[in-house]
Coordinates of C-alpha atoms (C1' of nucleotides) in Angstrom, one line a residue:
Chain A
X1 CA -22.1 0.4 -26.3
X2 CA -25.3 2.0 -27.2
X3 CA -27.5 2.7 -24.6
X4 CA -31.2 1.6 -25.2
X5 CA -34.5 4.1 -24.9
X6 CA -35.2 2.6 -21.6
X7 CA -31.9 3.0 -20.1
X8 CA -32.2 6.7 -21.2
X9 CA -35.1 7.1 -19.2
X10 CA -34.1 5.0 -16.5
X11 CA -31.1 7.4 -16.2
X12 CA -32.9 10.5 -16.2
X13 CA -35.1 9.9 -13.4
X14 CA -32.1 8.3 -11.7
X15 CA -30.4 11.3 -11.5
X16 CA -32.1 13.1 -8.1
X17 CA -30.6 16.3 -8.2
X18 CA -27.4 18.1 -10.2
X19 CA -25.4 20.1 -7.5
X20 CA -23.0 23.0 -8.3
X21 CA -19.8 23.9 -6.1
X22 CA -17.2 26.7 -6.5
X23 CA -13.5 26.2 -7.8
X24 CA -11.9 25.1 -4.8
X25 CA -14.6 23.5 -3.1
X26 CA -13.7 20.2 -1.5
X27 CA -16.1 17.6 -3.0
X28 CA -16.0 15.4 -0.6
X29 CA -13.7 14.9 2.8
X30 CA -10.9 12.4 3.4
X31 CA -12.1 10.1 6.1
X32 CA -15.4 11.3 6.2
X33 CA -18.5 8.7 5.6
X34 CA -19.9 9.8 2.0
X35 CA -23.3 8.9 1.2
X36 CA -23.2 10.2 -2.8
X37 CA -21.9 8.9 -6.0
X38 CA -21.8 11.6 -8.8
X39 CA -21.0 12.3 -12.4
X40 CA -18.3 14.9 -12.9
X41 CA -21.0 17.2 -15.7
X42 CA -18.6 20.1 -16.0
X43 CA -15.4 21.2 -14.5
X44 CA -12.0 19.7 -13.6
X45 CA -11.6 18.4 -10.0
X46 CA -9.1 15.4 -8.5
X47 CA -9.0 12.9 -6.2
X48 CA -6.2 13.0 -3.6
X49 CA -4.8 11.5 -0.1
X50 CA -2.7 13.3 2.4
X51 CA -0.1 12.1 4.9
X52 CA -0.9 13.2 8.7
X53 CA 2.0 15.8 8.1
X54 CA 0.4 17.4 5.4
X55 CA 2.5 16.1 2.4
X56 CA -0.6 15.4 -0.1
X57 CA -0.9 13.6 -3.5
X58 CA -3.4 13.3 -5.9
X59 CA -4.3 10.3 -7.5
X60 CA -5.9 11.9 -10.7
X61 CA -8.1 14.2 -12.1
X62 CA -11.2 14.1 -13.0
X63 CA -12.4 15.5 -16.2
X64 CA -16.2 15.8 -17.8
X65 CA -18.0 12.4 -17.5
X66 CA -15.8 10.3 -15.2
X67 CA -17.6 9.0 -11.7
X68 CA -16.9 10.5 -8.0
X69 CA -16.9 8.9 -5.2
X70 CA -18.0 5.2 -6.8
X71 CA -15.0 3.7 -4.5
X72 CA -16.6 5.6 -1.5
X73 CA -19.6 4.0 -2.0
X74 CA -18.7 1.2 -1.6
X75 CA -16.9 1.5 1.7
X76 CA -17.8 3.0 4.9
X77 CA -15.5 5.7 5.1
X78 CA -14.0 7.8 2.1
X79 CA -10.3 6.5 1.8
X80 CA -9.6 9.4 0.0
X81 CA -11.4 13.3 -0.7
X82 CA -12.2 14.9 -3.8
X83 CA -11.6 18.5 -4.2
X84 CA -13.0 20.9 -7.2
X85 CA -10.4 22.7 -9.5
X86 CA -12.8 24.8 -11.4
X87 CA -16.3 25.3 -10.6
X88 CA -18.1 22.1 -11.2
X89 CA -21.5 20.6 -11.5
X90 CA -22.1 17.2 -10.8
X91 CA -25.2 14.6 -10.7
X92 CA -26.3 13.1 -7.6
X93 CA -27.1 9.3 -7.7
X94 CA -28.9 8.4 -4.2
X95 CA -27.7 5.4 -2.6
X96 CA -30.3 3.6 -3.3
X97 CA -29.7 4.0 -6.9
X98 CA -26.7 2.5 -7.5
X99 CA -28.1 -0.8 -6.1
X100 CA -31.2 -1.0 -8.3
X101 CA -29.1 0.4 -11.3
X102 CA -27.1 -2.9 -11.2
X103 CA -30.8 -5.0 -11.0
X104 CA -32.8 -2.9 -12.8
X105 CA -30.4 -2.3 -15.6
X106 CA -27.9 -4.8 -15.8
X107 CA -25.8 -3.4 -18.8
X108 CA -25.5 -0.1 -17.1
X109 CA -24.3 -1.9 -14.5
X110 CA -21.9 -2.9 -17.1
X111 CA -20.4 0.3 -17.8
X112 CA -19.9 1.4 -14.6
X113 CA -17.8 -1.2 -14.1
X114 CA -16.2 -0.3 -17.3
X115 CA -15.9 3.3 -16.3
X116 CA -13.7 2.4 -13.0
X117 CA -11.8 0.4 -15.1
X118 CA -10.9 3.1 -17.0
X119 CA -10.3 5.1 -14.5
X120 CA -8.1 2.5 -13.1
X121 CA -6.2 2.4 -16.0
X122 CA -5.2 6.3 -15.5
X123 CA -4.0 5.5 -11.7
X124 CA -1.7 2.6 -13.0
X125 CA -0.4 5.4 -16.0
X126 CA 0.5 7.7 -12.6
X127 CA 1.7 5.0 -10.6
X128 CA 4.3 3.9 -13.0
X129 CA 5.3 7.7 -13.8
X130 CA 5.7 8.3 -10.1
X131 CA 7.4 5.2 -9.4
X132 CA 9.7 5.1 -12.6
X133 CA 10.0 8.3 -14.9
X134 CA 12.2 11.2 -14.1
X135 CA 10.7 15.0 -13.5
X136 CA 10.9 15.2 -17.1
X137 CA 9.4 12.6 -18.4
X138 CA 7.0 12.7 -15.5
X139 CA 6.1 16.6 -16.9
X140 CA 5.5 15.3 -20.8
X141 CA 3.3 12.6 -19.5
X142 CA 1.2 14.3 -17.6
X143 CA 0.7 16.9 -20.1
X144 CA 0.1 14.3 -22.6
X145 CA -2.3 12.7 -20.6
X146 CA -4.5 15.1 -20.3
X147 CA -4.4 16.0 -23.5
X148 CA -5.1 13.3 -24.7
X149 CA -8.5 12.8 -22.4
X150 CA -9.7 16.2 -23.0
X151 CA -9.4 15.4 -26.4
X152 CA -11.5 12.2 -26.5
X153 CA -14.2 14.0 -24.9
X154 CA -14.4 16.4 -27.3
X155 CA -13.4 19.5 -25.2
X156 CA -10.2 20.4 -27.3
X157 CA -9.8 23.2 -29.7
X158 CA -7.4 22.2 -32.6
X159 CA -3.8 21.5 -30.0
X160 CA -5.1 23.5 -27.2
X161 CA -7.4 22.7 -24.3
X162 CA -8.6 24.5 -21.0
X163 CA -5.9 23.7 -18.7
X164 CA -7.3 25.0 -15.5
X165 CA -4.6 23.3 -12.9
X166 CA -1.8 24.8 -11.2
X167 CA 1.7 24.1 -10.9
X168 CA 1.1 22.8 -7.1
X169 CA -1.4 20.9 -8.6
X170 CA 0.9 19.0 -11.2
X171 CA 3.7 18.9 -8.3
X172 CA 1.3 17.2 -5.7
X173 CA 0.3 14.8 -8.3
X174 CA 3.7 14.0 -10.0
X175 CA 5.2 13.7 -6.4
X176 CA 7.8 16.4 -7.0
X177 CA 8.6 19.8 -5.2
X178 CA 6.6 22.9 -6.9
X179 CA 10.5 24.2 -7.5
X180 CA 11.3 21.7 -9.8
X181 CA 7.9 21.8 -11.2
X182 CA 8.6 25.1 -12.2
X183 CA 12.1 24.1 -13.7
X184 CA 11.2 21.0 -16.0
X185 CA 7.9 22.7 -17.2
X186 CA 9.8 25.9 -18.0
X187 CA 12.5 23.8 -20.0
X188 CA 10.1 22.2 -22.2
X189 CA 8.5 24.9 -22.7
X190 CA 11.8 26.5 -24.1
X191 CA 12.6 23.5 -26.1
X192 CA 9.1 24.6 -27.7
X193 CA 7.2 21.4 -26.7
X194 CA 4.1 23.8 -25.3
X195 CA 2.6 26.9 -24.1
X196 CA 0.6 27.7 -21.1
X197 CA -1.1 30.7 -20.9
X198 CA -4.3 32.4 -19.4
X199 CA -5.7 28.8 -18.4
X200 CA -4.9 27.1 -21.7
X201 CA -2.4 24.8 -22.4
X202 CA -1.5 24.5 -26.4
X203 CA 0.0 21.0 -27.4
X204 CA 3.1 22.1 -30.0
X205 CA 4.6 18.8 -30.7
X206 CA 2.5 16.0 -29.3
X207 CA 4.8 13.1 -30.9
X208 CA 7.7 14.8 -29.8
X209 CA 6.5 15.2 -26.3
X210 CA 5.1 11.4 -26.1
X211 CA 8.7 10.6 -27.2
X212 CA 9.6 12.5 -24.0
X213 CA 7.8 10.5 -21.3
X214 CA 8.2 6.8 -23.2
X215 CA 4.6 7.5 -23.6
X216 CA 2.9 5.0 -25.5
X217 CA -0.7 4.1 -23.9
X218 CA -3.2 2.8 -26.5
X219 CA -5.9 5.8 -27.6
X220 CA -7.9 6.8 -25.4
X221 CA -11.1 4.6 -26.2
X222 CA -14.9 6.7 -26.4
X223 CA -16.8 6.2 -23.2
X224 CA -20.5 4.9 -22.2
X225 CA -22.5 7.5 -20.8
X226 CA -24.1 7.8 -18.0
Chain B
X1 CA -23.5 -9.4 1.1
X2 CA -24.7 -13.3 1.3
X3 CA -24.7 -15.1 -1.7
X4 CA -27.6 -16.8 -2.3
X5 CA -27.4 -20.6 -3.2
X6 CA -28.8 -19.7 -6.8
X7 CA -25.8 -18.0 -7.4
X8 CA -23.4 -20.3 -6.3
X9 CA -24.7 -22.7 -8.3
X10 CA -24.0 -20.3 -11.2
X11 CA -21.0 -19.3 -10.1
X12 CA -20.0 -22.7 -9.9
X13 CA -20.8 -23.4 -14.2
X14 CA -19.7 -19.9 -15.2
X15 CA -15.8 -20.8 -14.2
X16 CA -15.1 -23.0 -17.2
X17 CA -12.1 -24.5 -16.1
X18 CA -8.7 -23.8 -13.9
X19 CA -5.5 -23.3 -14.3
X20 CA -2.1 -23.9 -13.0
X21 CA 1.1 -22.2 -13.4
X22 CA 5.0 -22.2 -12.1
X23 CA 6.0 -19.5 -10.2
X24 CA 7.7 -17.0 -12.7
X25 CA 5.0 -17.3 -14.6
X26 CA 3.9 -14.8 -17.0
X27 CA -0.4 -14.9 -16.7
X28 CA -1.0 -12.2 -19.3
X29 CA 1.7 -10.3 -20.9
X30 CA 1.7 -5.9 -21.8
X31 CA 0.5 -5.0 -24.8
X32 CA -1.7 -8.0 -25.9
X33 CA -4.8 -8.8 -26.3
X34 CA -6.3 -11.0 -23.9
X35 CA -9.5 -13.2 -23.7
X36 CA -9.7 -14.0 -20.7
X37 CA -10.8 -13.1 -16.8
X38 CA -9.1 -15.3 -13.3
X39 CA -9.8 -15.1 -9.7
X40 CA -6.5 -16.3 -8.4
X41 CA -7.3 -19.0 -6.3
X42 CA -3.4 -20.0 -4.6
X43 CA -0.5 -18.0 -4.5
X44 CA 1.1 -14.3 -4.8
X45 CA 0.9 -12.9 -8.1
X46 CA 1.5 -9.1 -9.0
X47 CA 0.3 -6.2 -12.0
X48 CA 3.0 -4.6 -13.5
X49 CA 4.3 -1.8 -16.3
X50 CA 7.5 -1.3 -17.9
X51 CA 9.0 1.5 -19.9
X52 CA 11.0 0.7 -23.3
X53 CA 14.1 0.7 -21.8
X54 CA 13.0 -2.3 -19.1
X55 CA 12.1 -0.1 -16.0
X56 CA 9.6 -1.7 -14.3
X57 CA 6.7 -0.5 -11.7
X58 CA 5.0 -3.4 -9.8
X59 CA 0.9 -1.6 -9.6
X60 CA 0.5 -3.9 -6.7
X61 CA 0.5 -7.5 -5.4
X62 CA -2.4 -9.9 -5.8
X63 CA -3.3 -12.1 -3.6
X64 CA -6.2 -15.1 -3.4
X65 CA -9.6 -13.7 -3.8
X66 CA -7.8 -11.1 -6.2
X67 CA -9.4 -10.4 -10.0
X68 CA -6.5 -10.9 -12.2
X69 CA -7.7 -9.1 -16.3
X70 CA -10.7 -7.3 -15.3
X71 CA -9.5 -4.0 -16.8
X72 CA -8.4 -6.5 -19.7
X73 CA -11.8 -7.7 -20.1
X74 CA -12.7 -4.0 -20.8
X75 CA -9.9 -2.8 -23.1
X76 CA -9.0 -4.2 -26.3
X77 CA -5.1 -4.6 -25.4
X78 CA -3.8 -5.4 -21.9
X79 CA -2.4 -1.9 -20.9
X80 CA -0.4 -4.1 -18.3
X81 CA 1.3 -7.4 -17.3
X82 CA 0.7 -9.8 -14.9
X83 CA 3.7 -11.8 -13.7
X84 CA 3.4 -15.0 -11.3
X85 CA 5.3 -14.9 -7.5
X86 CA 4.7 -18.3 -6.6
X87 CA 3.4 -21.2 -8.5
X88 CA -0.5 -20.4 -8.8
X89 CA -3.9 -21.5 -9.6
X90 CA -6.2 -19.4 -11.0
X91 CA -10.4 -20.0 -11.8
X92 CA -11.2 -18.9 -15.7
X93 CA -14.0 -16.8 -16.3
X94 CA -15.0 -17.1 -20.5
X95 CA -15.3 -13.8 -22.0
X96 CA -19.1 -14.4 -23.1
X97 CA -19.3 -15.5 -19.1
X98 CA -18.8 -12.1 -17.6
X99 CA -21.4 -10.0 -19.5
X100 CA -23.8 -13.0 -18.6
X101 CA -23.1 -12.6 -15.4
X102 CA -24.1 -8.7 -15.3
X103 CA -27.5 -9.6 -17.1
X104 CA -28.4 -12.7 -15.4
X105 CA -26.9 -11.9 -11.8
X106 CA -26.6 -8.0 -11.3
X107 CA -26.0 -8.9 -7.6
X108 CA -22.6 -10.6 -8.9
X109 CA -22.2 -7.9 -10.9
X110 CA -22.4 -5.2 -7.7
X111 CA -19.8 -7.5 -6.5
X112 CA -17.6 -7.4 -8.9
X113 CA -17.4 -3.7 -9.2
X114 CA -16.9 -4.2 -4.9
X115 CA -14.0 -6.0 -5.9
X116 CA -12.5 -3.7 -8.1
X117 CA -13.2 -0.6 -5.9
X118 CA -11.1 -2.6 -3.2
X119 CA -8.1 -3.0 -5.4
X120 CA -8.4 0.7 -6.3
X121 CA -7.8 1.6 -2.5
X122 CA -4.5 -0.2 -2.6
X123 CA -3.5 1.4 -6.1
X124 CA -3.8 4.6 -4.2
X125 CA -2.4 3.8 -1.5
X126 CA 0.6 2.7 -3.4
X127 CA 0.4 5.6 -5.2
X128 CA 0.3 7.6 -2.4
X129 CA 4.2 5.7 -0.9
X130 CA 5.1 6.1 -4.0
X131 CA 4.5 10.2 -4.5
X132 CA 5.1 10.9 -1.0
X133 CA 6.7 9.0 1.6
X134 CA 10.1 8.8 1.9
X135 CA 12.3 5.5 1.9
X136 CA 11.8 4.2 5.4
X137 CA 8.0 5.2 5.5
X138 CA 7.5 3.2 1.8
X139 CA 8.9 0.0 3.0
X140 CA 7.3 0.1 6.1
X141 CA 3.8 0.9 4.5
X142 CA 4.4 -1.7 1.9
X143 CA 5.2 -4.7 5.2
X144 CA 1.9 -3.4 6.6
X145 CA -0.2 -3.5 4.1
X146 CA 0.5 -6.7 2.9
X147 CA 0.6 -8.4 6.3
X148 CA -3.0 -6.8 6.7
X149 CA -4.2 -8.1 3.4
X150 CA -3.0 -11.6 4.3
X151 CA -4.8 -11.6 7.8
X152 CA -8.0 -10.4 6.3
X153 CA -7.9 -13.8 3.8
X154 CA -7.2 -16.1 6.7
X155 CA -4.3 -16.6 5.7
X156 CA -1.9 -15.1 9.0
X157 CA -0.3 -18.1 11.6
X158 CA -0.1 -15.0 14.5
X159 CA 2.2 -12.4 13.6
X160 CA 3.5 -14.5 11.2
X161 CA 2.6 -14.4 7.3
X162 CA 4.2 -16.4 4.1
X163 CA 6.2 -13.9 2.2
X164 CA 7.1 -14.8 -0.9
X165 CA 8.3 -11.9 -2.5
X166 CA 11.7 -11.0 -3.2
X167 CA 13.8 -7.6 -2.7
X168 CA 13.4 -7.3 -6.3
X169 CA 9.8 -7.3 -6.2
X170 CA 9.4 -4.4 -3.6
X171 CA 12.0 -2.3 -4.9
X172 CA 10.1 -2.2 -8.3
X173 CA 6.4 -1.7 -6.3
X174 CA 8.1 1.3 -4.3
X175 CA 10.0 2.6 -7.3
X176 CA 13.2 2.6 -5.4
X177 CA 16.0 1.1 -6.3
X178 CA 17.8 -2.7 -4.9
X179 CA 20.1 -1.3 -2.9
X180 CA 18.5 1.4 -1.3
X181 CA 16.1 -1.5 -0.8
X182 CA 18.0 -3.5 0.8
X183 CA 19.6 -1.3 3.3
X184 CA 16.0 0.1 3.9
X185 CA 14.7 -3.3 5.0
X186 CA 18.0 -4.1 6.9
X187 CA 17.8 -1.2 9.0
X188 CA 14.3 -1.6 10.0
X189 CA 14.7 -5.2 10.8
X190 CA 17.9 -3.9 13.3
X191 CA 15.1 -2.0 15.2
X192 CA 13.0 -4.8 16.1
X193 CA 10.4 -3.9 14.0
X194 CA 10.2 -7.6 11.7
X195 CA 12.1 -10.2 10.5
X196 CA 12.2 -12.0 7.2
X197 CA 13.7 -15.3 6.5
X198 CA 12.7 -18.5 4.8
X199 CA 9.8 -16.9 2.9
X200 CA 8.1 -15.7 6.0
X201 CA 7.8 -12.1 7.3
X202 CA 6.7 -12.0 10.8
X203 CA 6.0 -8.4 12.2
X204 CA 7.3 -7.9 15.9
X205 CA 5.5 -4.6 16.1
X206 CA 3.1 -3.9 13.9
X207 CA 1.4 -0.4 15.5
X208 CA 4.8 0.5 15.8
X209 CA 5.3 0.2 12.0
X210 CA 2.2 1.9 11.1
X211 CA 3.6 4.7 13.1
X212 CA 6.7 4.5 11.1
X213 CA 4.7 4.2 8.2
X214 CA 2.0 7.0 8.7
X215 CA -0.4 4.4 7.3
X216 CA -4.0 5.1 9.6
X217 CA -6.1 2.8 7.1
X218 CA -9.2 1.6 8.1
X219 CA -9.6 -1.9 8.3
X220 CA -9.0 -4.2 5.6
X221 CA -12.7 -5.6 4.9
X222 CA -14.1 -9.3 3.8
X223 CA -14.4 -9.5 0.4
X224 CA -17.7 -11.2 -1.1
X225 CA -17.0 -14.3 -2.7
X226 CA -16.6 -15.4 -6.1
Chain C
dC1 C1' 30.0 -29.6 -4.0
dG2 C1' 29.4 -26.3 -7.8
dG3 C1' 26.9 -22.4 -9.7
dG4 C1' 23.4 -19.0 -10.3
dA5 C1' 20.4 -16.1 -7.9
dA6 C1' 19.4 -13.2 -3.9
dT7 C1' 21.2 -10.4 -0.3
dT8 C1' 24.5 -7.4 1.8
dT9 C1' 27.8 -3.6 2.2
dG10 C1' 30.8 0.3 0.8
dA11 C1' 32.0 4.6 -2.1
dG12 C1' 31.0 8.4 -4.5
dC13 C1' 27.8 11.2 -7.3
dC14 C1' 23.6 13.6 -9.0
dC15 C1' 18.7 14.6 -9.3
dG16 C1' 15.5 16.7 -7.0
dC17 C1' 14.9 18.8 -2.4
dT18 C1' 14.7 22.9 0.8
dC19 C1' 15.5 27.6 1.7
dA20 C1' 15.2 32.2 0.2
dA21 C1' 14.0 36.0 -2.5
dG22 C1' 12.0 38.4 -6.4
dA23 C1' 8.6 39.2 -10.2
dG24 C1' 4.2 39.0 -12.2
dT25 C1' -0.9 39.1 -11.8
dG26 C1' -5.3 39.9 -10.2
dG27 C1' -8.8 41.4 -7.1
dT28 C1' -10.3 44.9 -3.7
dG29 C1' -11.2 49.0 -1.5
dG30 C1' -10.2 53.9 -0.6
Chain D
dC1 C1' -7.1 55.4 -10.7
dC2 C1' -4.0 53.8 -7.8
dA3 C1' -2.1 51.4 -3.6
dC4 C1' -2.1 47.3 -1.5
dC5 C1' -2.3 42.4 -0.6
dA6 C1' -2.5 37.7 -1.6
dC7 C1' -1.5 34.2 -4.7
dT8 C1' 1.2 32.2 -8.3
dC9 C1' 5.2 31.8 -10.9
dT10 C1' 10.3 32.2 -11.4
dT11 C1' 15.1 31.8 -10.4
dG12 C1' 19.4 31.0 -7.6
dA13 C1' 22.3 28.5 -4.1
dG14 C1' 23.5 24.7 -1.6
dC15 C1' 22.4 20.2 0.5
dG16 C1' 21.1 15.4 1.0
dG17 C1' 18.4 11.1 0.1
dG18 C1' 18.5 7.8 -2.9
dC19 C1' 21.0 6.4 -7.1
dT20 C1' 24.8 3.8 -9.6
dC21 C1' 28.8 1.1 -9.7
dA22 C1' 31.3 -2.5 -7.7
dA23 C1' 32.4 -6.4 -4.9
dA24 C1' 31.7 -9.8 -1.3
dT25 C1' 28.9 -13.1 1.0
dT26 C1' 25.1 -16.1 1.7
dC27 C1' 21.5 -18.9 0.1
dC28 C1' 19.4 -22.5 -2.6
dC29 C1' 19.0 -26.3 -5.4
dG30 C1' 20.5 -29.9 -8.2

DNA sequence: CGGGAATTTGAGCCCGCTCAAGAGTGGTGG
DNA sequence: CCACCACTCTTGAGCGGGCTCAAATTCCCG
């Protein structure tokens, strides 16, 4: 999946603008017509939906190098917002762009495809921990998860990583209450399976904790980028 | 998003051959490689992942026009299953075929990724029953969907769809269990809301459900064809 | 008409929920 | 430098939605 001169170049003047928001920014709205696709460059941020009562779940988080808003392109209206974790910066791709991308540049075309599927393959992870694993093994997933990603891309520092999220966050995206949030993550923390601290989460017994959550995805594979 | 005639004249030699299979049917099984790439032509089919000890989460239900093993195509080992409803028949794509498709036809190639953006939305949405609506809402999100999916293909006599799904099947894509299924369903049904029998679900009051449901969607939209 | 699968219903329990309150932890301004 | 305030994390108590276990009943299909 090498990427040719051409493509290189093609890419850079692609790429109109890069864009920086605040932690806590909403990145784009629920319901709202989007007219930007981006690349994640730095930060964390997620993708969620909400219920009209309020009850809101996110569908996963975006780290370093995955798309935004590639689904809302593609439809008139965003089926779902984006909101920033950290402060981010992102790369604007105009609208036009994404068309003549896939003309232009065929095998970048390619990997954007590849990229959602990827992507895709995270949502199904979520789907079947939500649907099927308990609070616990729902916990040890998730922090294995992310691990694991922050990992392939290079951002991990021996068994710890940044680990900017909150304990709503991990509830809203689990589908459990913050209390019991609070209660599985402090157990296996006492059972010595991590530590977080000061925004960094430090991995003590990765196997063990896969063990946990019936956790056994294939590696995370090495991206295209774009 | 009109083909042009060139295309469907490639379309037409790219699928190399099709394929049949009983209902019950296992089309491509966890944890294997696969080769291959289907547009399911006839029939229900659904994605699925199961835990070691045999819990299972249906990721959602596909239905004709659906891409069965595009995320396949992209990974080396099928991080999922896909399991037959009915008896189907599905179009086969070669594996050399698809990357030809993205060089030779990039306007194919947008419309695959359309594709797969689509299927995304209904991930989430399942996602989003899954994390954070309660029985009654789940089931009733899950009868709406699925009866709007079917209209959008043509496929809807009235109010009245084929429904070839078992209890089974939606207790394992709501990740509740078969009893609390059942009882679920039945109550709804008491209020007038649909009816099931004989493989058919016909909804009675379908705004009503959404209501139920808290499912605002927008509108299910054509697909391009391929 | 027999038999396996799917559906239905009841009984009782437990995991994860809600409610409530306290303890850190920063950030801000006087 | 400290008082204050907002946000996050922590812990306890008690409840209830959805679970498991168990047993009919109905539905197909050969």
């Amino acid at each position: 999946m090498q990427n040719s001169d051409e493509e290189v170049t093609f890419i850079q003047q692609f790429k109109t603008r890069s864009l920086s928001l605040p932690a806590g920014a909403v990145i784009i709205d629920e319901g709202l017509p989007s007219e930007d696709l981006y690349t994640l460059y730095s930060g964390w941020a997620f993708r969620f939906k909400t219920l009209s009562d309020g009850r809101r779940q996110i569908l996963n988080f975006l780290l370093p190098g995955d798309f935004v808003g590639l689904q809302e392109k593609m439809a008139d209206v965003s089926p779902h917002g984006v909101g920033a974790v950290t402060a981010v910066s992102l790369c604007r791709f105009s609208r036009i762009g994404l068309w003549e991308l896939y003309r232009n540049h065929p095998g970048l075309g390619y990997d954007v495809t590849w990229i959602a599927a990827n992507q895709k393959d995270v949502i199904d992870e979520n789907l079947l921990s939500v649907g099927r694993r308990n609070a616990t093994e729902r916990v040890a997933s998730l922090l294995v998860q992310l691990y694991k990603r922050v990992k392939v891309i290079g951002l991990a520092k021996g068994s710890t990583i940044d680990f900017p999220i909150n304990q709503q966050h991990i509830a809203d995206s689990l589908g459990l209450s913050l209390v019991h949030t609070n209660k599985t993550l402090r157990r296996l923390m006492k059972m010595g399976f991590h530590e977080i601290s000061g925004g960094k989460l430090t991995m003590c017994n990765p196997a063990a904790l896969e063990r946990v959550a019936d956790y056994y995805a294939a590696e995370e594979r090495v991206r295209p980028l774009i």
